[in-house]
Short mmCIF file of C-alpha atoms in Angstrom, two decimals:
data_model
loop_
_atom_site.label_atom_id
_atom_site.label_comp_id
_atom_site.label_asym_id
_atom_site.label_seq_id
_atom_site.Cartn_x
_atom_site.Cartn_y
_atom_site.Cartn_z
CA MET A 1147 -0.55 -11.16 7.34
CA ILE A 1148 -2.52 -8.18 6.64
CA ILE A 1149 -1.23 -5.15 4.62
CA THR A 1150 -3.39 -2.33 4.19
CA PHE A 1151 -3.03 0.80 1.96
CA ALA A 1152 -4.92 3.50 3.66
CA THR A 1153 -5.32 7.30 4.36
CA GLN A 1154 -7.87 9.96 5.07
CA LYS A 1155 -7.37 11.69 2.00
CA GLY A 1156 -7.77 10.77 -1.85
CA GLY A 1157 -5.54 11.65 -4.65
CA THR A 1158 -2.30 10.72 -2.90
CA GLY A 1159 -1.46 7.62 -5.46
CA LYS A 1160 -2.80 5.23 -2.64
CA THR A 1161 -4.40 2.95 -5.22
CA THR A 1162 -1.54 3.35 -7.78
CA LEU A 1163 0.77 2.40 -5.34
CA ALA A 1164 -1.27 -0.63 -3.82
CA ILE A 1165 -1.24 -1.88 -7.52
CA ALA A 1166 2.41 -1.32 -8.10
CA PHE A 1167 3.17 -3.01 -4.57
CA ALA A 1168 0.78 -6.03 -5.60
CA ASN A 1169 2.73 -6.59 -8.86
CA TYR A 1170 5.99 -6.05 -7.26
CA ILE A 1171 5.94 -8.88 -4.62
CA SER A 1172 3.85 -11.04 -7.15
CA ALA A 1173 7.06 -11.18 -9.40
CA LEU A 1174 9.59 -11.27 -6.46
CA SER A 1175 8.16 -13.31 -3.76
CA GLU A 1176 6.98 -17.06 -3.21
CA SER A 1177 4.09 -15.73 -0.74
CA LYS A 1178 0.68 -16.11 -2.06
CA LEU A 1179 -0.89 -12.80 -2.55
CA ASN A 1180 -4.72 -12.19 -1.86
CA VAL A 1181 -6.14 -8.68 -3.03
CA PHE A 1182 -9.20 -6.99 -1.57
CA ASP A 1183 -10.69 -3.70 -2.87
CA PHE A 1184 -12.37 -2.28 0.28
CA ASP A 1185 -12.69 1.08 -1.76
CA TYR A 1186 -16.18 2.81 -2.72
CA GLN A 1187 -15.02 3.45 -5.97
CA LYS A 1188 -13.48 0.07 -6.49
CA SER A 1189 -10.70 1.28 -8.65
CA PHE A 1190 -8.32 -1.49 -8.04
CA TYR A 1191 -10.92 -4.11 -8.83
CA HIS A 1192 -12.37 -2.17 -12.10
CA LYS A 1193 -8.87 -1.81 -13.22
CA TRP A 1194 -8.13 -5.45 -12.70
CA LYS A 1195 -11.22 -6.50 -14.71
CA GLU A 1196 -10.28 -4.04 -17.48
CA ASP A 1197 -6.83 -5.70 -17.74
CA GLU A 1198 -8.38 -9.11 -18.57
CA LEU A 1199 -8.20 -7.64 -22.09
CA LEU A 1200 -4.74 -7.40 -22.05
CA ASP A 1201 -2.76 -10.64 -23.47
CA ILE A 1202 -0.86 -11.14 -19.94
CA PRO A 1203 -1.60 -13.89 -17.53
CA LYS A 1204 -3.11 -12.45 -14.12
CA LEU A 1205 -0.61 -12.16 -11.37
CA TYR A 1206 -3.60 -12.44 -8.76
CA ASP A 1207 -7.27 -12.23 -8.07
CA VAL A 1208 -8.94 -9.17 -6.73
CA GLU A 1209 -11.87 -9.49 -4.45
CA ILE A 1210 -14.67 -6.84 -3.58
CA ILE A 1211 -15.16 -6.53 0.11
CA GLY A 1212 -18.32 -4.61 1.80
CA GLU A 1213 -20.60 -3.55 -0.91
CA GLU A 1214 -23.54 -4.49 0.95
CA GLU A 1215 -22.36 -4.92 4.56
CA GLU A 1216 -22.02 -2.14 7.02
CA GLN A 1217 -19.47 -3.86 9.12
CA PRO A 1218 -18.03 -6.95 6.94
CA PHE A 1219 -15.63 -7.98 9.46
CA SER A 1220 -17.86 -7.87 12.62
CA ASP A 1221 -17.52 -11.45 13.27
CA PHE A 1222 -13.70 -10.89 13.61
CA GLU A 1223 -13.23 -14.96 12.65
CA THR A 1224 -12.37 -14.04 9.05
CA LEU A 1225 -9.95 -11.20 10.19
CA ILE A 1226 -8.05 -13.24 12.66
CA ASN A 1227 -7.59 -15.83 9.98
CA LEU A 1228 -6.27 -13.46 7.43
CA LYS A 1229 -3.95 -11.92 10.14
CA GLU A 1230 -2.39 -15.51 10.87
CA SER A 1231 -2.24 -16.86 7.59
CA ASP A 1232 1.48 -17.00 5.77
CA GLU A 1233 -0.34 -15.48 2.94
CA ILE A 1234 -0.26 -11.78 1.97
CA ASN A 1235 -3.63 -10.20 2.24
CA LEU A 1236 -3.43 -6.86 0.75
CA PHE A 1237 -6.36 -4.19 1.18
CA ASP A 1238 -7.14 -0.97 -0.77
CA LEU A 1239 -9.21 1.34 1.55
CA ALA A 1240 -10.92 4.32 0.28
CA GLY A 1241 -9.41 7.78 1.07
CA THR A 1242 -12.01 8.70 3.68
CA LEU A 1243 -12.94 7.99 7.17
CA ASP A 1244 -15.66 5.48 7.73
CA ALA A 1245 -16.79 3.48 10.78
CA LYS A 1246 -17.05 0.46 8.42
CA TYR A 1247 -12.90 0.18 8.12
CA SER A 1248 -12.46 0.26 11.76
CA ASP A 1249 -12.13 -3.33 12.50
CA LEU A 1250 -9.74 -3.75 9.46
CA LEU A 1251 -7.56 -0.85 10.95
CA ILE A 1252 -7.46 -2.43 14.23
CA TYR A 1253 -6.47 -5.63 13.07
CA SER A 1254 -4.12 -5.10 10.22
CA ASP A 1255 -0.47 -6.02 10.95
CA PHE A 1256 0.66 -3.06 8.86
CA ILE A 1257 -0.85 0.12 7.39
CA VAL A 1258 0.87 1.89 4.74
CA THR A 1259 -0.15 5.43 4.30
CA PRO A 1260 1.11 7.55 1.14
CA PHE A 1261 1.23 11.38 1.52
CA GLU A 1262 2.18 14.39 -0.14
CA TYR A 1263 3.58 17.68 1.58
CA SER A 1264 0.63 19.91 0.68
CA ASP A 1265 -1.05 21.50 3.62
CA VAL A 1266 -4.34 19.41 2.92
CA SER A 1267 -2.21 16.27 2.65
CA VAL A 1268 -0.33 16.67 5.64
CA LYS A 1269 -3.43 17.96 7.79
CA SER A 1270 -5.30 14.89 6.57
CA THR A 1271 -2.43 12.36 7.45
CA LEU A 1272 -2.35 13.57 10.86
CA VAL A 1273 -5.94 13.50 11.35
CA PHE A 1274 -5.78 9.62 9.89
CA ILE A 1275 -3.12 8.99 12.40
CA ASN A 1276 -5.09 10.43 15.23
CA MET A 1277 -8.09 8.22 14.16
CA LEU A 1278 -5.73 5.30 14.64
CA GLY A 1279 -4.97 6.23 17.96
CA LEU A 1280 -8.60 6.72 18.87
CA LEU A 1281 -9.12 3.04 17.40
CA GLU A 1282 -6.26 1.87 19.55
CA SER A 1283 -4.96 0.11 16.25
CA GLU A 1284 -1.72 -2.05 16.92
CA ALA A 1285 -0.90 -2.20 13.31
CA GLU A 1286 2.89 -0.90 12.26
CA ARG A 1287 2.36 2.43 10.56
CA ILE A 1288 4.40 3.15 7.55
CA PHE A 1289 4.54 6.41 5.68
CA ILE A 1290 5.38 6.82 1.94
CA ARG A 1291 6.23 10.21 0.67
CA SER A 1292 4.27 10.01 -2.84
CA LYS A 1293 4.24 12.14 -6.00
CA TYR A 1294 7.57 13.66 -4.63
CA ASP A 1295 9.22 16.29 -6.90
CA LYS A 1296 12.90 16.25 -6.17
CA GLY A 1297 13.25 19.63 -8.03
CA TYR A 1298 10.85 21.32 -5.55
CA LYS A 1299 11.80 22.56 -1.75
CA TYR A 1300 8.90 21.62 0.43
CA LEU A 1301 9.27 24.19 3.49
CA ASN A 1302 7.03 21.95 5.68
CA GLN A 1303 9.26 18.78 5.08
CA GLU A 1304 11.52 18.83 7.95
CA ALA A 1305 8.82 19.43 10.51
CA MET A 1306 6.20 16.91 8.90
CA ASP A 1307 9.13 14.14 8.89
CA ILE A 1308 9.97 14.64 12.50
CA GLU A 1309 6.23 14.43 13.48
CA LEU A 1310 5.58 11.22 11.22
CA ALA A 1311 8.59 9.64 12.88
CA LYS A 1312 6.88 9.60 16.15
CA TYR A 1313 4.11 7.33 14.77
CA GLY A 1314 5.71 4.86 12.60
CA MET A 1315 8.25 4.13 10.12
CA LEU A 1316 8.91 6.92 7.62
CA LEU A 1317 10.49 5.06 4.39
CA PRO A 1318 13.76 7.01 3.57
CA SER A 1319 13.31 6.61 -0.10
CA PRO A 1320 10.05 8.59 -1.77
CA VAL A 1321 8.05 7.63 -4.77
CA PHE A 1322 8.80 10.51 -6.98
CA LYS A 1323 6.59 11.93 -9.67
CA ARG A 1324 6.62 9.80 -12.60
CA ASN A 1325 4.13 9.62 -15.55
CA CYS A 1326 5.06 6.10 -16.19
CA LEU A 1327 2.81 5.30 -13.03
CA GLN A 1328 -0.07 6.75 -14.44
CA THR A 1329 -0.39 3.95 -17.10
CA ILE A 1330 -0.04 1.11 -14.37
CA ASN A 1331 -2.01 -2.26 -14.80
CA THR A 1332 -2.37 -5.01 -12.58
CA ARG A 1333 -0.64 -7.55 -14.81
CA SER A 1334 2.83 -6.28 -14.66
CA LEU A 1335 5.57 -3.65 -14.18
CA ILE A 1336 7.61 -2.07 -17.19
CA SER A 1337 10.83 -1.10 -16.55
CA LYS A 1338 10.53 2.51 -15.95
CA GLN A 1339 7.62 1.62 -13.07
CA LYS A 1340 9.74 -0.85 -11.31
CA TYR A 1341 12.52 1.70 -11.37
CA ALA A 1342 10.13 4.01 -9.88
CA VAL A 1343 9.14 2.09 -7.06
CA GLU A 1344 11.90 -0.45 -6.28
CA TYR A 1345 13.93 1.55 -3.65
CA THR A 1346 10.58 2.42 -1.68
CA PHE A 1347 9.30 -0.90 -1.90
CA ASP A 1348 12.41 -2.73 -0.92
CA GLU A 1349 12.70 -0.72 2.12
CA LEU A 1350 8.77 -1.43 2.75
CA ILE A 1351 9.78 -5.27 2.49
CA LYS A 1352 12.70 -5.29 4.50
CA TYR A 1353 10.89 -3.13 7.32
CA ILE A 1354 7.89 -5.80 7.18
CA ASN A 1355 10.26 -8.78 7.61
CA GLU A 1356 12.25 -7.09 10.52
CA THR A 1357 9.08 -6.50 12.45
CA SER A 1358 6.73 -9.55 11.53
CA LYS A 1359 6.89 -12.96 12.39
CA ILE A 1360 5.51 -13.72 9.02
CA LYS A 1361 7.87 -12.84 6.35
CA ILE A 1362 7.63 -11.89 2.81
CA GLN A 1363 9.57 -14.59 1.00
CA VAL A 1364 11.69 -12.89 -1.81
CA ILE A 1365 13.52 -14.68 -4.16
CA LYS A 1366 16.29 -13.71 -6.83
CA LYS A 1367 15.22 -10.11 -6.51
CA LYS A 1368 18.62 -8.48 -7.04
CA GLU A 1369 19.05 -10.02 -10.29
CA LYS A 1370 15.44 -9.32 -11.27
CA ILE A 1371 15.53 -5.50 -10.38
CA LYS A 1372 18.78 -5.03 -12.19
CA ASP A 1373 17.48 -6.21 -15.17
CA SER A 1374 14.70 -3.74 -14.90
CA ILE A 1375 16.62 -0.73 -14.59
CA PRO A 1376 17.02 1.62 -17.79
CA THR A 1377 20.08 2.53 -18.57
#
């Protein structure tokens, strides 16, 4: 299975959510997780290396993809093997459009796109959706409201939600603005961080399991999540 976190615009919390999701399923799933950083900035990988200083066991390995190669998946065999694997192969892409990503975007099983309701984010998200259409990507598209401020009235929310629902699954639960997510590491989720993402990620996992032949096997989820919710 290939799950790719991708968008056309940086700053939407894409890498933060990719790290949070990797940590979340590592703690709750029997499925083996492999993480690949396909971003120019290599933020996921550098954070993972930095966290080696922490006195906490690592949850997964992070591999850098495509530093030298223009088309790292041009042989397709690697992609097909990842796609047909029972393991979860999680990719973090750069917040930009680049031809080197096209093969991965075409063959991913799921493309997770965080977005905000700002005019710039809305336009770039629609551009990204259009690009996926031009590539004839058959990946299931999943949209996450990121950095959502529940105290603010977004005038374009209703129209944007209707538009996104035409192209994929808009998860009902947003990821609210939380300062705790700014201090995330690749080794664990503290209680506040779990609480910030659990509803959204539960919906994401449920959708994946309902639409994919390969399932994310979750064990003892509810007990662990309940223990993590601050009172």
